[in-house]
């Protein structure tokens, strides 16, 4: 970093002062006044984003007082606080660095921002100077002498912060209830926002015990990680307040702290010795929207206690639904926070999709209570192990709560396929990174992506499979017991799993460490190619675009140790066969006239290709007796074939032929796999002459499915019994209406019109609402859209509002779409947390994509500065708004956009921008190569346009 001279620094400073809120003025003046601290010298410790290891926190005593009405002078919502952190000196030092961001400190009697005292009767050195280092987010305290090794000290501070609506740190959430505007003070400390709430050692390895006191208005409820222990009504500065003190937390990382003040109410139950409470707005609780969450939380906690073989470590499990919350949920230990749509379920209004979302996300968050909270990864470079693990076992917890659903199978569609899509790009990244490569807050936020969650889940599922679940769980339990209340690195888990392997005499070709490092330390995944004529089996790094240039070096030359489960013409081969080299011969896979199918139930994280003769035999099996092939593998054959075609390893027409049997298929997973893959065809081709023949083909496939469900549900009057049938019924309606099946379009417009005629009585079944709303608004015009908007604004259930919010983007009226996009800039119309969803929903509309792209380009600077934390937000917006790009003109526009904003950077969307450029180039090549072949195939298959 270059040194800048003082004059230019002050000029910049005064410009900033003109723009920022009053809440940060003291901080900024402090920087100006302490410019003599050599803060521009990169060798200074406060220029490093990582904390030194000299000080280790033991406990914090924190008092916070949020004001839930604006300051009359500034108009700002603020909070005040006092903090005492007790720490031990591990190495002699004359410097205290403690994280602090956007906090203003009260000068103490010693004229500094902090007071330091020694414990155990010792004496502390006096403070030489204190200042705020905003770039690296520290409160810096320089001492006149050194702290003594193994001695304990306390640092006391008083501070003020803004209770902003930025969804980060300690923030405010607003909502209306019975016409009254209400404020909630809530928190999101993860990953690096605790420092915006109080000064702290804000790294996951710096675990400590927290003693929390909250000051709040009488009549409101205060919650934190620990149980309320002492609630007292008193007066402070002539203001009547309530003081709520909480039992001390366990030893936890700062990012797991939670503090909330609201007038919410709750439901409660006990499970063994654990108090379970579901908190939400009063009307939501009264309407029974928290009942389902309450009913499944106990069984899920029981499941994980048995699974981990460790009792739930806390006395209570609070879960709360928040009006404004960016992430789906956050696993704060003892007080899990959720977006309302994720936790609340109304049996009258919510769909089975909402129900599955609720049970799986609760299972995901409760899985973290042990894996992540009790035992925490040392640093953010191994986020994948924490999030991938919770994603994997969330299916197990949900399966225990809802055993009839077969929810465990859905990991294939929801995570494995999702991971394949991004991990096949040259711009992907390994699951684990070097610790020193993930330093900046934006770099940390960027780790929370589909690779960490979905590939992590897929790889751990594969590991559990080839070890066997009992061995996997045994090693996991020993790992958690051994490292309880401390921190680990990924290799610690491999070591404990290896101990379980040894204890059970499990036969593996290499150690757990050696096998897993190939999946964790190199990006991507292999395609296994089986030649059934010769028995030759080979592996190669699978890339969606074969021309892409992989610049990331792999320590293993992009080779993996691959567990292969396989079958021959319906007969499963018993043992796992390991592919250990780039190319080998397995004589048992010479199949003659029989077909070979590998990666049974997709337990392995890889794709499979075959010689053309074997593909023909598999497609013939699908067309004659498809049920001989396992359900999951029917979905996988479709997904593999389409992606192998994208990679130019098989023809596009071969991939299309795997879908022709769907006219007799009624199961959800193969249908969903086909629709997911044909979605790419729609994105690439719906502005071309291929669109209508493709529509005709899809109409031919989906009409039997539509009629099947019409009959099964007695003309749409009943709900199918099976969970996945309910999903596929929605697919049938959505695709039948989209492809012009007249019966379907009449059904949806009639149902919606009945609702418009009687707005108080919505007879559309919750499962069907998303599909019906979208179809009816697409077929309608202003009246339907205005009705949908009115119902959206008045919806009492968040998931219902979410369905309407998506459906409003289905309109074919471009003026309405432009109006809808403009609403995302006004939080009174569209909440900040929902703005990117609206933009991406509009972009997914065939007539809305260019409007959304123009809007993003025009408003990027505003959105980038205004939209809060956005660790998923901006990356998903870039990905989805550009996903249709397939022309050189669109590539040029994207490159110009990147160039225009390169100086400011793209924050957490940096990787998404790189992937968008790569994907656009690949799309251009794909379209040029495949369009005419696809047109010929669709035209010949349908023969003529269907009326």
Short mmCIF file of N, CA and C in Angstrom, two decimals, residues 485-617:
data_model
loop_
_atom_site.label_atom_id
_atom_site.label_comp_id
_atom_site.label_asym_id
_atom_site.label_seq_id
_atom_site.Cartn_x
_atom_site.Cartn_y
_atom_site.Cartn_z
N UNK A 485 -16.27 -27.34 22.44
CA UNK A 485 -16.00 -25.96 22.88
C UNK A 485 -14.67 -25.43 22.39
N UNK A 486 -14.13 -26.03 21.33
CA UNK A 486 -12.88 -25.53 20.79
C UNK A 486 -12.96 -25.47 19.27
N UNK A 487 -11.80 -25.30 18.63
CA UNK A 487 -11.75 -25.10 17.17
C UNK A 487 -10.90 -26.18 16.51
N UNK A 488 -11.19 -26.39 15.23
CA UNK A 488 -10.51 -27.46 14.51
C UNK A 488 -10.14 -27.00 13.10
N UNK A 489 -9.37 -27.85 12.42
CA UNK A 489 -9.18 -27.74 10.98
C UNK A 489 -9.74 -29.02 10.35
N UNK A 490 -9.94 -29.01 9.04
CA UNK A 490 -10.59 -30.14 8.38
C UNK A 490 -9.89 -31.46 8.61
N UNK A 491 -8.57 -31.45 8.65
CA UNK A 491 -7.83 -32.71 8.83
C UNK A 491 -8.16 -33.40 10.14
N UNK A 492 -8.60 -32.63 11.13
CA UNK A 492 -8.97 -33.24 12.42
C UNK A 492 -10.13 -34.22 12.24
N UNK A 493 -11.09 -33.85 11.37
CA UNK A 493 -12.22 -34.76 11.12
C UNK A 493 -11.74 -36.01 10.39
N UNK A 494 -10.88 -35.85 9.38
CA UNK A 494 -10.39 -37.02 8.66
C UNK A 494 -9.67 -37.98 9.61
N UNK A 495 -8.90 -37.45 10.56
CA UNK A 495 -8.16 -38.30 11.50
C UNK A 495 -9.13 -39.12 12.36
N UNK A 496 -10.19 -38.49 12.83
CA UNK A 496 -11.13 -39.22 13.68
C UNK A 496 -11.96 -40.22 12.88
N UNK A 497 -12.25 -39.90 11.64
CA UNK A 497 -12.92 -40.88 10.79
C UNK A 497 -11.99 -42.07 10.50
N UNK A 498 -10.70 -41.78 10.34
CA UNK A 498 -9.74 -42.86 10.11
C UNK A 498 -9.67 -43.79 11.31
N UNK A 499 -9.75 -43.24 12.52
CA UNK A 499 -9.75 -44.08 13.72
C UNK A 499 -10.96 -45.02 13.71
N UNK A 500 -12.10 -44.49 13.26
CA UNK A 500 -13.30 -45.33 13.18
C UNK A 500 -13.14 -46.39 12.09
N UNK A 501 -12.52 -46.04 10.98
CA UNK A 501 -12.24 -47.01 9.91
C UNK A 501 -11.37 -48.14 10.43
N UNK A 502 -10.31 -47.77 11.17
CA UNK A 502 -9.40 -48.77 11.72
C UNK A 502 -10.11 -49.67 12.73
N UNK A 503 -10.93 -49.05 13.58
CA UNK A 503 -11.61 -49.82 14.63
C UNK A 503 -12.61 -50.81 14.06
N UNK A 504 -13.14 -50.52 12.88
CA UNK A 504 -14.16 -51.39 12.27
C UNK A 504 -13.63 -52.23 11.11
N UNK A 505 -12.32 -52.17 10.91
CA UNK A 505 -11.68 -52.95 9.83
C UNK A 505 -12.32 -52.71 8.47
N UNK A 506 -12.63 -51.43 8.19
CA UNK A 506 -13.18 -51.07 6.89
C UNK A 506 -12.05 -51.08 5.86
N UNK A 507 -12.30 -51.70 4.74
CA UNK A 507 -11.29 -51.79 3.68
C UNK A 507 -11.39 -50.59 2.76
N UNK A 508 -10.36 -49.76 2.74
CA UNK A 508 -10.28 -48.62 1.83
C UNK A 508 -8.97 -48.72 1.05
N UNK A 509 -8.94 -48.23 -0.17
CA UNK A 509 -7.70 -48.31 -0.96
C UNK A 509 -6.61 -47.38 -0.45
N UNK A 510 -6.99 -46.28 0.20
CA UNK A 510 -6.05 -45.32 0.79
C UNK A 510 -6.67 -44.80 2.07
N UNK A 511 -5.95 -43.95 2.77
CA UNK A 511 -6.49 -43.37 4.01
C UNK A 511 -7.61 -42.39 3.68
N UNK A 512 -8.47 -42.13 4.67
CA UNK A 512 -9.54 -41.13 4.51
C UNK A 512 -8.93 -39.80 4.07
N UNK A 513 -7.84 -39.42 4.70
CA UNK A 513 -7.15 -38.17 4.40
C UNK A 513 -6.76 -38.11 2.92
N UNK A 514 -6.14 -39.17 2.41
CA UNK A 514 -5.67 -39.17 1.02
C UNK A 514 -6.84 -39.16 0.03
N UNK A 515 -7.89 -39.93 0.34
CA UNK A 515 -9.05 -39.95 -0.55
C UNK A 515 -9.72 -38.58 -0.59
N UNK A 516 -9.99 -38.03 0.60
CA UNK A 516 -10.77 -36.80 0.67
C UNK A 516 -10.01 -35.57 0.17
N UNK A 517 -8.69 -35.55 0.36
CA UNK A 517 -7.94 -34.38 -0.11
C UNK A 517 -8.13 -34.14 -1.60
N UNK A 518 -8.30 -35.22 -2.36
CA UNK A 518 -8.48 -35.06 -3.80
C UNK A 518 -9.83 -34.41 -4.13
N UNK A 519 -10.81 -34.60 -3.27
CA UNK A 519 -12.12 -33.99 -3.49
C UNK A 519 -12.21 -32.59 -2.90
N UNK A 520 -11.34 -32.31 -1.92
CA UNK A 520 -11.44 -31.05 -1.18
C UNK A 520 -10.44 -30.00 -1.69
N UNK A 521 -9.25 -30.44 -2.08
CA UNK A 521 -8.18 -29.50 -2.40
C UNK A 521 -8.05 -29.20 -3.89
N UNK A 522 -8.82 -29.88 -4.73
CA UNK A 522 -8.86 -29.50 -6.14
C UNK A 522 -10.30 -29.22 -6.54
N UNK A 523 -10.46 -28.24 -7.39
CA UNK A 523 -11.82 -27.88 -7.80
C UNK A 523 -12.33 -28.89 -8.83
N UNK A 524 -13.63 -28.79 -9.09
CA UNK A 524 -14.22 -29.61 -10.13
C UNK A 524 -14.49 -31.03 -9.69
N UNK A 525 -14.79 -31.88 -10.67
CA UNK A 525 -15.11 -33.28 -10.41
C UNK A 525 -14.84 -34.05 -11.71
N UNK A 526 -14.76 -35.37 -11.64
CA UNK A 526 -14.46 -36.14 -12.85
C UNK A 526 -15.70 -36.59 -13.60
N UNK A 527 -15.51 -36.86 -14.87
CA UNK A 527 -16.46 -37.68 -15.62
C UNK A 527 -15.79 -39.04 -15.80
N UNK A 528 -16.48 -40.07 -15.38
CA UNK A 528 -15.99 -41.44 -15.53
C UNK A 528 -16.55 -42.00 -16.82
N UNK A 529 -15.69 -42.45 -17.71
CA UNK A 529 -16.14 -42.98 -19.00
C UNK A 529 -15.92 -44.49 -19.03
N UNK A 530 -16.99 -45.22 -19.32
CA UNK A 530 -16.94 -46.69 -19.34
C UNK A 530 -17.20 -47.16 -20.77
N UNK A 531 -16.24 -47.91 -21.30
CA UNK A 531 -16.40 -48.52 -22.62
C UNK A 531 -16.79 -49.98 -22.39
N UNK A 532 -18.07 -50.29 -22.61
CA UNK A 532 -18.55 -51.64 -22.29
C UNK A 532 -18.09 -52.67 -23.33
N UNK A 533 -17.52 -52.21 -24.43
CA UNK A 533 -16.99 -53.15 -25.42
C UNK A 533 -15.63 -53.69 -24.98
N UNK A 534 -14.81 -52.82 -24.36
CA UNK A 534 -13.44 -53.23 -23.98
C UNK A 534 -13.26 -53.38 -22.48
N UNK A 535 -14.16 -52.80 -21.68
CA UNK A 535 -13.99 -52.78 -20.22
C UNK A 535 -13.08 -51.66 -19.75
N UNK A 536 -12.66 -50.79 -20.68
CA UNK A 536 -11.78 -49.69 -20.27
C UNK A 536 -12.59 -48.63 -19.51
N UNK A 537 -12.05 -48.21 -18.36
CA UNK A 537 -12.69 -47.18 -17.53
C UNK A 537 -11.67 -46.06 -17.32
N UNK A 538 -12.07 -44.83 -17.61
CA UNK A 538 -11.14 -43.71 -17.48
C UNK A 538 -11.82 -42.55 -16.76
N UNK A 539 -11.01 -41.61 -16.31
CA UNK A 539 -11.54 -40.42 -15.66
C UNK A 539 -10.88 -39.19 -16.25
N UNK A 540 -11.64 -38.09 -16.24
CA UNK A 540 -11.13 -36.82 -16.73
C UNK A 540 -11.88 -35.70 -16.03
N UNK A 541 -11.17 -34.59 -15.78
CA UNK A 541 -11.79 -33.40 -15.20
C UNK A 541 -12.92 -32.95 -16.13
N UNK A 542 -14.15 -32.89 -15.60
CA UNK A 542 -15.31 -32.54 -16.43
C UNK A 542 -15.44 -31.02 -16.50
N UNK A 543 -15.46 -30.49 -17.72
CA UNK A 543 -15.65 -29.05 -17.94
C UNK A 543 -16.83 -28.85 -18.88
N UNK A 544 -17.74 -28.00 -18.49
CA UNK A 544 -18.93 -27.74 -19.30
C UNK A 544 -18.54 -27.17 -20.66
N UNK A 545 -17.53 -26.29 -20.64
CA UNK A 545 -17.01 -25.74 -21.88
C UNK A 545 -15.64 -26.36 -22.14
N UNK A 546 -15.54 -27.27 -23.11
CA UNK A 546 -14.27 -27.96 -23.31
C UNK A 546 -13.13 -27.04 -23.75
N UNK A 547 -13.48 -25.84 -24.23
CA UNK A 547 -12.44 -24.90 -24.66
C UNK A 547 -11.93 -24.02 -23.52
N UNK A 548 -12.58 -24.10 -22.36
CA UNK A 548 -12.20 -23.21 -21.27
C UNK A 548 -10.79 -23.55 -20.78
N UNK A 549 -10.13 -22.52 -20.33
CA UNK A 549 -8.74 -22.63 -19.90
C UNK A 549 -8.66 -22.71 -18.38
N UNK A 550 -8.25 -23.86 -17.87
CA UNK A 550 -8.14 -24.03 -16.42
C UNK A 550 -6.77 -23.52 -15.98
N UNK A 551 -6.78 -22.40 -15.28
CA UNK A 551 -5.51 -21.80 -14.85
C UNK A 551 -5.14 -22.21 -13.43
N UNK A 552 -6.10 -22.77 -12.70
CA UNK A 552 -5.83 -23.17 -11.31
C UNK A 552 -5.09 -24.50 -11.30
N UNK A 553 -3.90 -24.50 -10.74
CA UNK A 553 -3.12 -25.74 -10.66
C UNK A 553 -3.72 -26.66 -9.59
N UNK A 554 -3.69 -27.95 -9.89
CA UNK A 554 -4.17 -28.93 -8.92
C UNK A 554 -3.00 -29.71 -8.36
N UNK A 555 -2.96 -29.92 -7.04
CA UNK A 555 -1.88 -30.73 -6.46
C UNK A 555 -1.98 -32.20 -6.88
N UNK A 556 -3.10 -32.60 -7.47
CA UNK A 556 -3.30 -34.00 -7.85
C UNK A 556 -3.54 -34.16 -9.36
N UNK A 557 -3.18 -33.11 -10.13
CA UNK A 557 -3.29 -33.15 -11.60
C UNK A 557 -4.71 -33.49 -12.05
N UNK A 558 -5.70 -33.07 -11.30
CA UNK A 558 -7.11 -33.32 -11.61
C UNK A 558 -7.39 -34.81 -11.82
N UNK A 559 -6.91 -35.59 -10.88
CA UNK A 559 -7.29 -37.00 -10.78
C UNK A 559 -7.85 -37.25 -9.40
N UNK A 560 -8.82 -38.17 -9.34
CA UNK A 560 -9.51 -38.45 -8.09
C UNK A 560 -9.45 -39.94 -7.78
N UNK A 561 -9.68 -40.28 -6.53
CA UNK A 561 -9.88 -41.68 -6.12
C UNK A 561 -11.39 -41.85 -6.03
N UNK A 562 -11.96 -42.66 -6.93
CA UNK A 562 -13.40 -42.61 -7.20
C UNK A 562 -14.08 -43.92 -6.80
N UNK A 563 -15.03 -43.85 -5.85
CA UNK A 563 -15.82 -45.05 -5.50
C UNK A 563 -16.96 -45.26 -6.50
N UNK A 564 -16.99 -46.42 -7.13
CA UNK A 564 -17.99 -46.68 -8.17
C UNK A 564 -18.93 -47.80 -7.72
N UNK A 565 -20.19 -47.46 -7.53
CA UNK A 565 -21.24 -48.47 -7.37
C UNK A 565 -21.90 -48.65 -8.74
N UNK A 566 -22.12 -49.92 -9.16
CA UNK A 566 -22.64 -50.10 -10.51
C UNK A 566 -23.53 -51.32 -10.61
N UNK A 567 -24.26 -51.39 -11.71
CA UNK A 567 -25.15 -52.52 -11.96
C UNK A 567 -25.06 -52.94 -13.43
N UNK A 568 -25.46 -54.16 -13.69
CA UNK A 568 -25.44 -54.69 -15.05
C UNK A 568 -26.84 -55.21 -15.38
N UNK A 569 -27.51 -54.52 -16.30
CA UNK A 569 -28.88 -54.90 -16.72
C UNK A 569 -29.79 -55.19 -15.52
N UNK A 570 -29.78 -54.28 -14.55
CA UNK A 570 -30.70 -54.37 -13.41
C UNK A 570 -30.14 -55.11 -12.22
N UNK A 571 -28.98 -55.76 -12.37
CA UNK A 571 -28.40 -56.53 -11.27
C UNK A 571 -27.27 -55.73 -10.62
N UNK A 572 -27.47 -55.34 -9.36
CA UNK A 572 -26.47 -54.52 -8.66
C UNK A 572 -25.26 -55.37 -8.31
N UNK A 573 -24.06 -54.84 -8.62
CA UNK A 573 -22.81 -55.50 -8.22
C UNK A 573 -22.53 -55.10 -6.77
N UNK A 574 -22.20 -56.05 -5.94
CA UNK A 574 -22.22 -55.83 -4.49
C UNK A 574 -21.20 -54.83 -3.97
N UNK A 575 -19.95 -55.00 -4.32
CA UNK A 575 -18.90 -54.19 -3.70
C UNK A 575 -18.64 -52.92 -4.48
N UNK A 576 -18.17 -51.90 -3.76
CA UNK A 576 -17.70 -50.68 -4.43
C UNK A 576 -16.41 -51.01 -5.17
N UNK A 577 -16.35 -50.57 -6.42
CA UNK A 577 -15.11 -50.69 -7.19
C UNK A 577 -14.46 -49.32 -7.25
N UNK A 578 -13.17 -49.26 -6.95
CA UNK A 578 -12.46 -47.98 -6.90
C UNK A 578 -11.68 -47.74 -8.17
N UNK A 579 -11.92 -46.59 -8.80
CA UNK A 579 -11.11 -46.16 -9.94
C UNK A 579 -9.98 -45.31 -9.37
N UNK A 580 -8.76 -45.85 -9.44
CA UNK A 580 -7.62 -45.23 -8.74
C UNK A 580 -6.67 -44.50 -9.69
N UNK A 581 -6.84 -44.71 -10.97
CA UNK A 581 -5.90 -44.12 -11.93
C UNK A 581 -6.67 -43.42 -13.03
N UNK A 582 -5.93 -42.82 -13.95
CA UNK A 582 -6.58 -42.12 -15.06
C UNK A 582 -7.31 -43.09 -15.97
N UNK A 583 -6.72 -44.31 -16.16
CA UNK A 583 -7.32 -45.26 -17.10
C UNK A 583 -6.95 -46.68 -16.66
N UNK A 584 -7.96 -47.55 -16.54
CA UNK A 584 -7.73 -48.96 -16.20
C UNK A 584 -8.75 -49.81 -16.98
N UNK A 585 -8.55 -51.13 -16.93
CA UNK A 585 -9.52 -52.05 -17.53
C UNK A 585 -10.20 -52.85 -16.42
N UNK A 586 -11.53 -52.86 -16.44
CA UNK A 586 -12.32 -53.69 -15.53
C UNK A 586 -13.09 -54.68 -16.41
N UNK A 587 -12.62 -55.91 -16.48
CA UNK A 587 -13.18 -56.88 -17.43
C UNK A 587 -14.65 -57.17 -17.13
N UNK A 588 -15.07 -56.99 -15.86
CA UNK A 588 -16.47 -57.26 -15.53
C UNK A 588 -17.41 -56.26 -16.20
N UNK A 589 -16.87 -55.12 -16.63
CA UNK A 589 -17.71 -54.11 -17.28
C UNK A 589 -17.81 -54.32 -18.79
N UNK A 590 -17.16 -55.39 -19.32
CA UNK A 590 -17.42 -55.77 -20.72
C UNK A 590 -18.79 -56.45 -20.73
N UNK A 591 -19.78 -55.78 -21.26
CA UNK A 591 -21.16 -56.23 -21.00
C UNK A 591 -21.83 -56.93 -22.16
N UNK A 592 -21.20 -56.94 -23.33
CA UNK A 592 -21.84 -57.59 -24.47
C UNK A 592 -23.17 -56.94 -24.80
N UNK A 593 -24.24 -57.74 -24.80
CA UNK A 593 -25.57 -57.20 -25.15
C UNK A 593 -26.29 -56.60 -23.94
N UNK A 594 -25.67 -56.71 -22.75
CA UNK A 594 -26.28 -56.15 -21.54
C UNK A 594 -25.85 -54.69 -21.37
N UNK A 595 -26.64 -53.94 -20.58
CA UNK A 595 -26.24 -52.56 -20.32
C UNK A 595 -25.59 -52.42 -18.95
N UNK A 596 -24.69 -51.47 -18.85
CA UNK A 596 -24.01 -51.14 -17.58
C UNK A 596 -24.49 -49.76 -17.14
N UNK A 597 -24.75 -49.64 -15.84
CA UNK A 597 -25.15 -48.35 -15.26
C UNK A 597 -24.28 -48.11 -14.03
N UNK A 598 -23.54 -47.01 -14.00
CA UNK A 598 -22.64 -46.73 -12.88
C UNK A 598 -23.12 -45.52 -12.08
N UNK A 599 -22.60 -45.43 -10.87
CA UNK A 599 -22.97 -44.41 -9.88
C UNK A 599 -24.42 -44.60 -9.45
N UNK A 600 -24.69 -45.80 -8.93
CA UNK A 600 -26.04 -46.14 -8.49
C UNK A 600 -26.49 -45.18 -7.38
N UNK A 601 -27.69 -44.64 -7.58
CA UNK A 601 -28.28 -43.67 -6.65
C UNK A 601 -27.42 -42.42 -6.46
N UNK A 602 -26.50 -42.21 -7.39
CA UNK A 602 -25.65 -41.02 -7.40
C UNK A 602 -25.02 -40.78 -6.02
N UNK A 603 -24.48 -41.85 -5.44
CA UNK A 603 -23.77 -41.67 -4.16
C UNK A 603 -22.40 -41.05 -4.38
N UNK A 604 -21.89 -41.13 -5.61
CA UNK A 604 -20.59 -40.53 -5.92
C UNK A 604 -20.75 -39.17 -6.56
N UNK A 605 -19.78 -38.31 -6.34
CA UNK A 605 -19.82 -36.94 -6.88
C UNK A 605 -19.08 -36.91 -8.23
N UNK A 606 -19.70 -37.50 -9.24
CA UNK A 606 -19.10 -37.51 -10.58
C UNK A 606 -20.17 -37.82 -11.61
N UNK A 607 -19.88 -37.51 -12.85
CA UNK A 607 -20.75 -37.87 -13.96
C UNK A 607 -20.22 -39.13 -14.63
N UNK A 608 -21.10 -39.78 -15.41
CA UNK A 608 -20.71 -41.02 -16.09
C UNK A 608 -21.06 -40.94 -17.57
N UNK A 609 -20.09 -41.30 -18.41
CA UNK A 609 -20.31 -41.41 -19.85
C UNK A 609 -20.07 -42.86 -20.27
N UNK A 610 -20.64 -43.26 -21.39
CA UNK A 610 -20.51 -44.64 -21.87
C UNK A 610 -20.20 -44.62 -23.37
N UNK A 611 -19.81 -45.78 -23.86
CA UNK A 611 -19.71 -45.94 -25.30
C UNK A 611 -21.12 -45.83 -25.89
N UNK A 612 -21.19 -45.49 -27.17
CA UNK A 612 -22.48 -45.22 -27.80
C UNK A 612 -23.41 -46.43 -27.74
N UNK A 613 -22.84 -47.65 -27.86
CA UNK A 613 -23.67 -48.86 -27.79
C UNK A 613 -24.37 -48.99 -26.46
N UNK A 614 -23.67 -48.67 -25.37
CA UNK A 614 -24.29 -48.76 -24.04
C UNK A 614 -25.35 -47.69 -23.86
N UNK A 615 -25.10 -46.48 -24.39
CA UNK A 615 -26.13 -45.43 -24.33
C UNK A 615 -27.40 -45.90 -25.06
N UNK A 616 -27.21 -46.52 -26.23
CA UNK A 616 -28.38 -47.00 -26.98
C UNK A 616 -29.16 -48.03 -26.17
N UNK A 617 -28.44 -48.93 -25.48
CA UNK A 617 -29.12 -49.96 -24.68
C UNK A 617 -29.86 -49.34 -23.50
#
